Amino acid sequence: MKRIKFILLVLSCFIFSSTVSAKKKDNDYVQWATTIANSEMKHNPELWQADFLKKPKWDYTQGLISKSLIELYKVTKDTAYFNYVQEFTDFFIDSTGTIMTYKMSDYNIDRLNGGKFLFDMFTYTKDTKYIKAIAKLRAQLKTHPRVSLGGFWHKKRYPNQMWLDGLYMGAPFYAQCAEAFNEGDESWNDITNQFILVDSVTLDKKTGLNYHGWDESREQRWSDSITGCSPHFWSRAMGWYMMAMVDVLDFLPKKHPQREQIIKNLNRLAAALVKFQDEETGMWYQVVDLGGKEGNYVESSGTAMFIYAMAKGVNMKYLPKEFRDTASKAFCGLTANATQKNEDGTTSITKACGVAGLGGKPYRDGSYEYYINEIIRNDDPKVVGPFILAALEMNKLCK
């Protein structure tokens, strides 16, 4: 049975590769993006409901969905996507730029991710409330707590810790602000330091992979007493990190002395991940390097993020062309193994880890058993957003 599935996957990947080679304008990638976007909008009539929320909250997941739908709007010109996002922003942001439920004093770097799509909202509407909201979010980084070497804490309630997730949440927004407001070398050096530092402290030289988190104080039970790192390689953490690298390069000046190092780190991580790509499904496992271990599973959100980062890396010439085939195999494997048609006509993405973190209450120890036993959900926004973005980047490979 496994051999039959493998053969079907190979055939499917051949079809997708042929589509890429044919350079078709109307192809399956945009269709996949619109299918998932339309399903998401039907599942959640209000965008703030994404991430299964019962009460409105300004958070990174809603920002992720908003960003993906604005990018889809740019490609399709379908105003339904833009209007859906605008209704969300009008609900949360008043004329003074005040964002409902956002508290700077929480110093939660996740909250900044919602600032990225606000630049597009201003471009399309010219409403200055978006610039005011961006300024309020940007102000958080001026006083956000840091480790001794300058990296931002993940959250105030997680002192002395950097997580790979935080690079995506804060750095691209910071970089977009630095470009838009002409902030200068001090900001660019600060931004690049986040990447250089987190890679230096979380890199496992044996595998080329990055550990999920790092505790400078070594006080957390999950942290190694020598390295300060958490014990495992979580797929989505590295997915966030890869997306952060390709996105921050959109803004980082071409001549910045650390630009090539970030590209080098991107290449190293991409090459390392290829070694752990599941041959049967083309996807990556929840705990990336332990694919054959009992309880581990191919996980959709990390896979979607790797596809996005690899496809964009090729499109932007950060990565060599062979990663197009890796991304193509992963995309067709993801759609073949982690999507389903529903009775209401929508399509769901399955096999997504609902959440994973370190420390907190109840305490998350970063063990293998912890990662494989977190809730698995359909239509988690952490896969929906990256899937749409990945499909759009794969579409660019067809041009």
Short mmCIF file of C-alpha atoms in Angstrom, two decimals:
data_model
loop_
_atom_site.label_atom_id
_atom_site.label_comp_id
_atom_site.label_asym_id
_atom_site.label_seq_id
_atom_site.Cartn_x
_atom_site.Cartn_y
_atom_site.Cartn_z
CA MET A 1 0.00 0.00 0.00
CA LYS A 2 2.83 2.38 0.86
CA ARG A 3 4.49 1.66 -2.48
CA ILE A 4 1.27 2.49 -4.32
CA LYS A 5 1.00 5.80 -2.44
CA PHE A 6 4.62 6.58 -3.26
CA ILE A 7 4.07 5.90 -6.96
CA LEU A 8 0.98 8.13 -6.97
CA LEU A 9 2.93 10.88 -5.26
CA VAL A 10 5.72 10.63 -7.81
CA LEU A 11 3.19 10.84 -10.65
CA SER A 12 1.50 13.81 -8.96
CA CYS A 13 4.83 15.56 -8.54
CA PHE A 14 5.64 14.90 -12.19
CA ILE A 15 2.40 16.59 -13.17
CA PHE A 16 3.18 19.59 -10.95
CA SER A 17 6.73 19.79 -12.32
CA SER A 18 5.33 19.70 -15.84
CA THR A 19 3.00 22.55 -14.92
CA VAL A 20 5.97 24.58 -13.70
CA SER A 21 7.94 23.84 -16.86
CA ALA A 22 5.01 24.74 -19.08
CA LYS A 23 4.86 28.23 -17.51
CA LYS A 24 1.06 28.31 -17.56
CA LYS A 25 -0.64 31.46 -16.31
CA ASP A 26 -3.79 29.77 -15.07
CA ASN A 27 -2.64 26.83 -13.02
CA ASP A 28 -3.41 24.69 -10.04
CA TYR A 29 -1.43 26.78 -7.57
CA VAL A 30 -3.67 29.86 -7.69
CA GLN A 31 -6.70 27.57 -7.72
CA TRP A 32 -5.46 25.90 -4.56
CA ALA A 33 -4.90 29.30 -2.93
CA THR A 34 -8.40 30.52 -3.76
CA THR A 35 -9.98 27.23 -2.69
CA ILE A 36 -8.38 27.37 0.74
CA ALA A 37 -9.01 31.12 1.12
CA ASN A 38 -12.69 30.76 0.22
CA SER A 39 -13.01 27.86 2.63
CA GLU A 40 -11.36 29.84 5.41
CA MET A 41 -13.79 32.72 4.89
CA LYS A 42 -16.72 30.34 5.02
CA HIS A 43 -15.42 28.62 8.15
CA ASN A 44 -14.86 31.99 9.86
CA PRO A 45 -17.39 34.65 8.77
CA GLU A 46 -15.37 37.17 10.83
CA LEU A 47 -11.60 37.10 10.39
CA TRP A 48 -10.97 37.54 14.11
CA GLN A 49 -12.50 34.09 14.64
CA ALA A 50 -9.45 32.47 13.05
CA ASP A 51 -7.53 30.31 15.52
CA PHE A 52 -10.84 29.12 16.96
CA LEU A 53 -11.33 32.24 19.08
CA LYS A 54 -14.56 32.95 20.94
CA LYS A 55 -13.67 36.57 21.72
CA PRO A 56 -11.83 39.15 19.58
CA LYS A 57 -8.08 39.39 20.13
CA TRP A 58 -5.34 41.12 18.15
CA ASP A 59 -2.87 38.31 17.52
CA TYR A 60 -0.32 36.98 15.08
CA THR A 61 -2.61 34.38 13.52
CA GLN A 62 -5.13 36.95 12.33
CA GLY A 63 -2.24 38.99 10.96
CA LEU A 64 -0.97 35.93 9.12
CA ILE A 65 -4.36 35.26 7.50
CA SER A 66 -4.73 38.96 6.64
CA LYS A 67 -1.32 39.07 4.97
CA SER A 68 -2.03 35.96 2.91
CA LEU A 69 -5.42 37.25 1.73
CA ILE A 70 -4.00 40.65 0.76
CA GLU A 71 -1.34 38.86 -1.29
CA LEU A 72 -4.06 36.75 -2.91
CA TYR A 73 -6.03 39.91 -3.67
CA LYS A 74 -3.00 41.33 -5.46
CA VAL A 75 -2.92 38.28 -7.75
CA THR A 76 -6.65 37.68 -8.34
CA LYS A 77 -8.04 41.23 -7.97
CA ASP A 78 -10.99 39.63 -6.19
CA THR A 79 -12.21 42.33 -3.79
CA ALA A 80 -13.86 39.75 -1.53
CA TYR A 81 -10.45 39.05 0.01
CA PHE A 82 -9.61 42.70 0.55
CA ASN A 83 -13.05 43.50 1.98
CA TYR A 84 -12.82 40.59 4.41
CA VAL A 85 -9.53 41.96 5.75
CA GLN A 86 -10.74 45.56 5.81
CA GLU A 87 -13.79 44.63 7.88
CA PHE A 88 -11.40 43.04 10.37
CA THR A 89 -9.16 46.11 10.57
CA ASP A 90 -12.08 48.52 10.84
CA PHE A 91 -13.38 46.46 13.74
CA PHE A 92 -10.05 46.56 15.60
CA ILE A 93 -8.46 49.89 14.73
CA ASP A 94 -10.05 53.27 15.46
CA SER A 95 -9.28 56.65 13.87
CA THR A 96 -6.44 57.32 16.33
CA GLY A 97 -4.68 54.07 15.43
CA THR A 98 -5.55 52.47 18.76
CA ILE A 99 -5.76 48.68 18.38
CA MET A 100 -8.44 46.95 20.41
CA THR A 101 -7.05 44.36 22.91
CA TYR A 102 -3.40 45.24 22.14
CA LYS A 103 -1.28 46.14 25.18
CA MET A 104 2.32 47.21 24.60
CA SER A 105 3.10 46.54 28.25
CA ASP A 106 2.68 42.80 27.62
CA TYR A 107 5.82 42.93 25.48
CA ASN A 108 4.59 40.01 23.42
CA ILE A 109 6.47 39.93 20.13
CA ASP A 110 3.69 37.85 18.55
CA ARG A 111 1.44 40.92 18.54
CA LEU A 112 3.68 42.74 16.06
CA ASN A 113 3.04 40.32 13.21
CA GLY A 114 -0.32 42.00 12.58
CA GLY A 115 1.47 45.21 11.67
CA LYS A 116 2.85 43.96 8.35
CA PHE A 117 -0.34 43.92 6.30
CA LEU A 118 -1.26 47.39 7.60
CA PHE A 119 1.26 48.88 5.19
CA ASP A 120 -0.80 47.46 2.32
CA MET A 121 -4.02 48.66 3.91
CA PHE A 122 -2.65 52.20 3.92
CA THR A 123 -1.43 51.88 0.33
CA TYR A 124 -4.89 50.86 -0.86
CA THR A 125 -7.05 53.11 1.33
CA LYS A 126 -4.77 56.08 2.22
CA ASP A 127 -6.37 56.01 5.67
CA THR A 128 -3.82 57.39 8.12
CA LYS A 129 -5.18 55.31 10.99
CA TYR A 130 -3.11 52.44 9.63
CA ILE A 131 0.12 54.45 9.85
CA LYS A 132 -0.81 55.47 13.39
CA ALA A 133 -1.40 51.82 14.32
CA ILE A 134 1.92 50.82 12.76
CA ALA A 135 3.66 53.52 14.82
CA LYS A 136 2.11 52.19 18.03
CA LEU A 137 3.34 48.66 17.26
CA ARG A 138 6.78 49.93 16.24
CA ALA A 139 7.07 51.75 19.57
CA GLN A 140 6.99 48.41 21.40
CA LEU A 141 10.41 47.47 20.03
CA LYS A 142 12.00 50.60 21.48
CA THR A 143 11.57 49.26 25.02
CA HIS A 144 11.02 45.53 24.43
CA PRO A 145 13.16 43.47 26.87
CA ARG A 146 16.32 41.89 25.43
CA VAL A 147 18.91 39.24 26.22
CA SER A 148 22.39 40.54 27.01
CA LEU A 149 23.51 40.32 23.35
CA GLY A 150 20.55 42.33 22.10
CA GLY A 151 18.04 39.71 20.98
CA PHE A 152 14.39 40.39 21.81
CA TRP A 153 12.78 38.26 24.49
CA HIS A 154 9.98 36.21 23.02
CA LYS A 155 7.57 37.61 25.61
CA LYS A 156 7.86 39.43 28.93
CA ARG A 157 6.49 36.36 30.64
CA TYR A 158 9.26 34.26 29.04
CA PRO A 159 12.31 36.15 30.35
CA ASN A 160 15.77 35.72 28.83
CA GLN A 161 14.43 33.54 26.02
CA MET A 162 14.59 33.72 22.24
CA TRP A 163 12.41 31.38 20.19
CA LEU A 164 12.73 30.88 16.44
CA ASP A 165 9.05 31.84 16.18
CA GLY A 166 9.84 35.35 17.36
CA LEU A 167 12.03 36.12 14.35
CA TYR A 168 8.99 35.92 12.06
CA MET A 169 6.78 37.83 14.47
CA GLY A 170 9.07 40.82 14.89
CA ALA A 171 11.87 41.10 12.35
CA PRO A 172 10.04 41.52 9.00
CA PHE A 173 7.73 44.12 10.55
CA TYR A 174 10.73 45.91 12.06
CA ALA A 175 12.46 45.85 8.66
CA GLN A 176 9.41 47.16 6.84
CA CYS A 177 9.24 50.03 9.31
CA ALA A 178 12.97 50.70 8.94
CA GLU A 179 12.57 51.02 5.18
CA ALA A 180 9.33 53.00 5.24
CA PHE A 181 10.51 55.49 7.86
CA ASN A 182 14.18 55.69 6.75
CA GLU A 183 15.41 54.62 10.15
CA GLY A 184 19.03 54.10 9.14
CA ASP A 185 21.91 51.80 10.04
CA GLU A 186 21.11 51.47 13.75
CA SER A 187 17.84 49.70 12.98
CA TRP A 188 19.30 47.58 10.17
CA ASN A 189 22.14 46.43 12.41
CA ASP A 190 19.67 45.63 15.18
CA ILE A 191 17.47 43.62 12.80
CA THR A 192 20.32 41.58 11.35
CA ASN A 193 21.71 40.95 14.83
CA GLN A 194 18.45 39.16 15.72
CA PHE A 195 19.14 36.62 12.96
CA ILE A 196 22.88 36.24 13.50
CA LEU A 197 22.41 35.80 17.24
CA VAL A 198 19.54 33.34 17.16
CA ASP A 199 21.31 31.20 14.57
CA SER A 200 24.53 31.16 16.55
CA VAL A 201 22.84 29.96 19.73
CA THR A 202 20.27 27.51 18.28
CA LEU A 203 22.24 25.87 15.44
CA ASP A 204 23.06 22.19 15.73
CA LYS A 205 26.17 21.81 13.59
CA LYS A 206 25.72 18.05 13.23
CA THR A 207 22.34 18.25 11.47
CA GLY A 208 22.32 21.85 10.24
CA LEU A 209 18.94 22.31 11.95
CA ASN A 210 17.94 24.86 14.59
CA TYR A 211 16.52 24.11 18.00
CA HIS A 212 13.14 25.66 18.88
CA GLY A 213 14.25 27.92 21.72
CA TRP A 214 17.17 29.23 23.74
CA ASP A 215 17.28 30.33 27.37
CA GLU A 216 20.21 32.62 28.09
CA SER A 217 19.80 32.11 31.84
CA ARG A 218 19.66 28.27 31.62
CA GLU A 219 16.98 28.44 34.31
CA GLN A 220 14.20 26.71 32.36
CA ARG A 221 13.77 22.95 32.82
CA TRP A 222 13.65 22.60 29.03
CA SER A 223 17.01 24.30 28.49
CA ASP A 224 20.29 22.43 28.18
CA SER A 225 22.62 23.36 31.02
CA ILE A 226 25.49 24.03 28.62
CA THR A 227 23.90 25.36 25.42
CA GLY A 228 20.65 26.76 26.83
CA CYS A 229 18.76 25.18 23.92
CA SER A 230 15.51 23.24 23.99
CA PRO A 231 15.95 19.54 23.21
CA HIS A 232 14.25 19.08 19.81
CA PHE A 233 13.86 20.37 16.26
CA TRP A 234 10.22 21.42 15.87
CA SER A 235 9.17 21.80 12.25
CA ARG A 236 7.02 24.92 12.60
CA ALA A 237 9.65 26.77 14.62
CA MET A 238 12.10 26.34 11.75
CA GLY A 239 9.29 27.21 9.34
CA TRP A 240 8.76 30.54 11.06
CA TYR A 241 12.50 31.12 11.00
CA MET A 242 12.85 30.38 7.28
CA MET A 243 9.90 32.60 6.39
CA ALA A 244 11.43 35.37 8.49
CA MET A 245 14.68 35.17 6.55
CA VAL A 246 13.15 35.36 3.07
CA ASP A 247 10.73 38.09 4.13
CA VAL A 248 13.25 40.33 5.89
CA LEU A 249 15.46 40.22 2.79
CA ASP A 250 12.69 42.08 0.93
CA PHE A 251 13.67 45.19 2.89
CA LEU A 252 17.26 44.72 4.03
CA PRO A 253 19.59 46.96 1.98
CA LYS A 254 21.50 45.06 -0.69
CA LYS A 255 24.83 46.35 0.59
CA HIS A 256 24.27 45.56 4.27
CA PRO A 257 27.29 43.58 5.51
CA GLN A 258 25.15 40.86 7.16
CA ARG A 259 22.82 40.28 4.20
CA GLU A 260 24.99 37.53 2.71
CA GLN A 261 25.25 35.78 6.07
CA ILE A 262 21.47 35.57 6.36
CA ILE A 263 21.31 34.15 2.83
CA LYS A 264 24.05 31.67 3.73
CA ASN A 265 22.11 30.56 6.81
CA LEU A 266 18.98 30.17 4.69
CA ASN A 267 20.86 27.93 2.25
CA ARG A 268 22.30 25.83 5.05
CA LEU A 269 18.93 25.24 6.69
CA ALA A 270 17.21 24.49 3.37
CA ALA A 271 19.88 21.94 2.47
CA ALA A 272 19.60 20.34 5.90
CA LEU A 273 15.83 20.03 5.61
CA VAL A 274 16.05 18.21 2.28
CA LYS A 275 17.80 15.35 4.09
CA PHE A 276 14.78 14.90 6.36
CA GLN A 277 11.98 15.27 3.77
CA ASP A 278 9.73 12.22 3.95
CA GLU A 279 10.17 10.17 0.78
CA GLU A 280 6.64 8.77 0.80
CA THR A 281 4.66 11.98 1.32
CA GLY A 282 7.11 14.74 0.44
CA MET A 283 6.26 16.42 3.76
CA TRP A 284 8.24 17.02 6.94
CA TYR A 285 7.61 15.52 10.36
CA GLN A 286 6.47 17.33 13.48
CA VAL A 287 9.85 16.53 15.07
CA VAL A 288 11.91 16.88 11.94
CA ASP A 289 14.83 14.52 12.53
CA LEU A 290 12.87 11.65 14.11
CA GLY A 291 10.58 10.65 11.25
CA GLY A 292 10.64 6.93 12.02
CA LYS A 293 9.94 7.24 15.72
CA GLU A 294 6.62 6.05 17.13
CA GLY A 295 4.01 8.79 17.42
CA ASN A 296 5.68 11.24 15.05
CA TYR A 297 3.62 12.43 12.08
CA VAL A 298 3.96 14.46 8.91
CA GLU A 299 2.83 17.95 9.87
CA SER A 300 1.19 20.38 7.49
CA SER A 301 2.04 23.85 8.86
CA GLY A 302 5.80 23.37 8.98
CA THR A 303 5.64 21.79 5.54
CA ALA A 304 3.71 24.75 4.11
CA MET A 305 6.20 27.19 5.61
CA PHE A 306 9.17 25.32 4.14
CA ILE A 307 7.48 25.32 0.72
CA TYR A 308 6.92 29.07 0.93
CA ALA A 309 10.48 29.83 2.03
CA MET A 310 12.06 27.54 -0.55
CA ALA A 311 9.88 28.72 -3.43
CA LYS A 312 10.43 32.38 -2.55
CA GLY A 313 14.12 31.70 -2.06
CA VAL A 314 14.33 30.36 -5.61
CA ASN A 315 12.18 33.17 -7.02
CA MET A 316 14.40 35.79 -5.39
CA LYS A 317 17.59 33.90 -6.31
CA TYR A 318 18.62 33.36 -2.70
CA LEU A 319 18.46 29.59 -3.21
CA PRO A 320 19.64 27.51 -6.18
CA LYS A 321 17.05 26.25 -8.66
CA GLU A 322 17.07 22.66 -7.41
CA PHE A 323 14.98 23.71 -4.42
CA ARG A 324 12.11 24.26 -6.85
CA ASP A 325 11.81 20.49 -7.17
CA THR A 326 11.93 20.07 -3.38
CA ALA A 327 9.14 22.63 -2.96
CA SER A 328 7.09 21.13 -5.78
CA LYS A 329 7.32 17.64 -4.30
CA ALA A 330 6.32 18.99 -0.91
CA PHE A 331 3.37 20.97 -2.29
CA CYS A 332 1.85 18.06 -4.15
CA GLY A 333 2.53 15.81 -1.16
CA LEU A 334 0.81 18.26 1.16
CA THR A 335 -2.27 18.54 -1.03
CA ALA A 336 -2.39 14.76 -1.52
CA ASN A 337 -1.87 13.78 2.12
CA ALA A 338 -3.20 16.66 4.23
CA THR A 339 -6.32 18.07 2.57
CA GLN A 340 -9.92 16.88 2.52
CA LYS A 341 -13.20 17.84 0.92
CA ASN A 342 -16.01 18.63 3.35
CA GLU A 343 -19.75 18.07 3.00
CA ASP A 344 -20.39 21.83 2.86
CA GLY A 345 -18.22 22.14 -0.25
CA THR A 346 -15.21 23.60 1.54
CA THR A 347 -11.72 22.15 1.61
CA SER A 348 -9.77 21.67 4.83
CA ILE A 349 -6.07 21.35 5.48
CA THR A 350 -5.47 18.58 7.99
CA LYS A 351 -2.57 17.37 10.16
CA ALA A 352 -1.66 20.76 11.63
CA CYS A 353 -0.18 21.04 15.11
CA GLY A 354 -2.53 23.34 16.99
CA VAL A 355 0.07 24.93 19.24
CA ALA A 356 3.48 24.27 20.74
CA GLY A 357 5.63 26.33 23.05
CA LEU A 358 8.10 26.14 25.91
CA GLY A 359 7.54 26.66 29.63
CA GLY A 360 4.41 28.42 30.82
CA LYS A 361 1.48 26.91 32.74
CA PRO A 362 0.91 24.03 32.38
CA TYR A 363 4.62 23.57 31.86
CA ARG A 364 5.80 22.57 28.37
CA ASP A 365 9.09 20.75 28.68
CA GLY A 366 10.03 20.57 25.00
CA SER A 367 10.32 16.79 25.09
CA TYR A 368 9.57 14.54 22.14
CA GLU A 369 6.44 13.32 23.92
CA TYR A 370 5.30 16.90 24.37
CA TYR A 371 5.53 17.81 20.68
CA ILE A 372 3.80 14.71 19.35
CA ASN A 373 0.96 14.93 21.86
CA GLU A 374 -0.10 18.53 21.29
CA ILE A 375 -3.51 18.88 19.65
CA ILE A 376 -3.73 18.24 15.88
CA ARG A 377 -6.36 20.30 14.06
CA ASN A 378 -7.91 20.95 10.68
CA ASP A 379 -7.83 24.49 9.26
CA ASP A 380 -5.43 25.89 11.80
CA PRO A 381 -4.51 29.44 10.70
CA LYS A 382 -0.82 28.59 11.10
CA VAL A 383 -1.19 26.34 8.07
CA VAL A 384 -3.93 28.19 6.18
CA GLY A 385 -1.94 31.44 5.87
CA PRO A 386 1.38 29.84 4.89
CA PHE A 387 -0.38 27.49 2.46
CA ILE A 388 -1.90 30.42 0.56
CA LEU A 389 1.44 32.24 0.54
CA ALA A 390 3.23 29.06 -0.55
CA ALA A 391 0.80 28.48 -3.41
CA LEU A 392 1.32 32.04 -4.64
CA GLU A 393 5.10 31.64 -4.53
CA MET A 394 4.84 28.33 -6.38
CA ASN A 395 2.73 30.15 -8.97
CA LYS A 396 5.58 32.60 -9.54
CA LEU A 397 7.81 29.67 -10.43
CA CYS A 398 5.51 29.14 -13.43
CA LYS A 399 6.26 32.55 -14.90
#
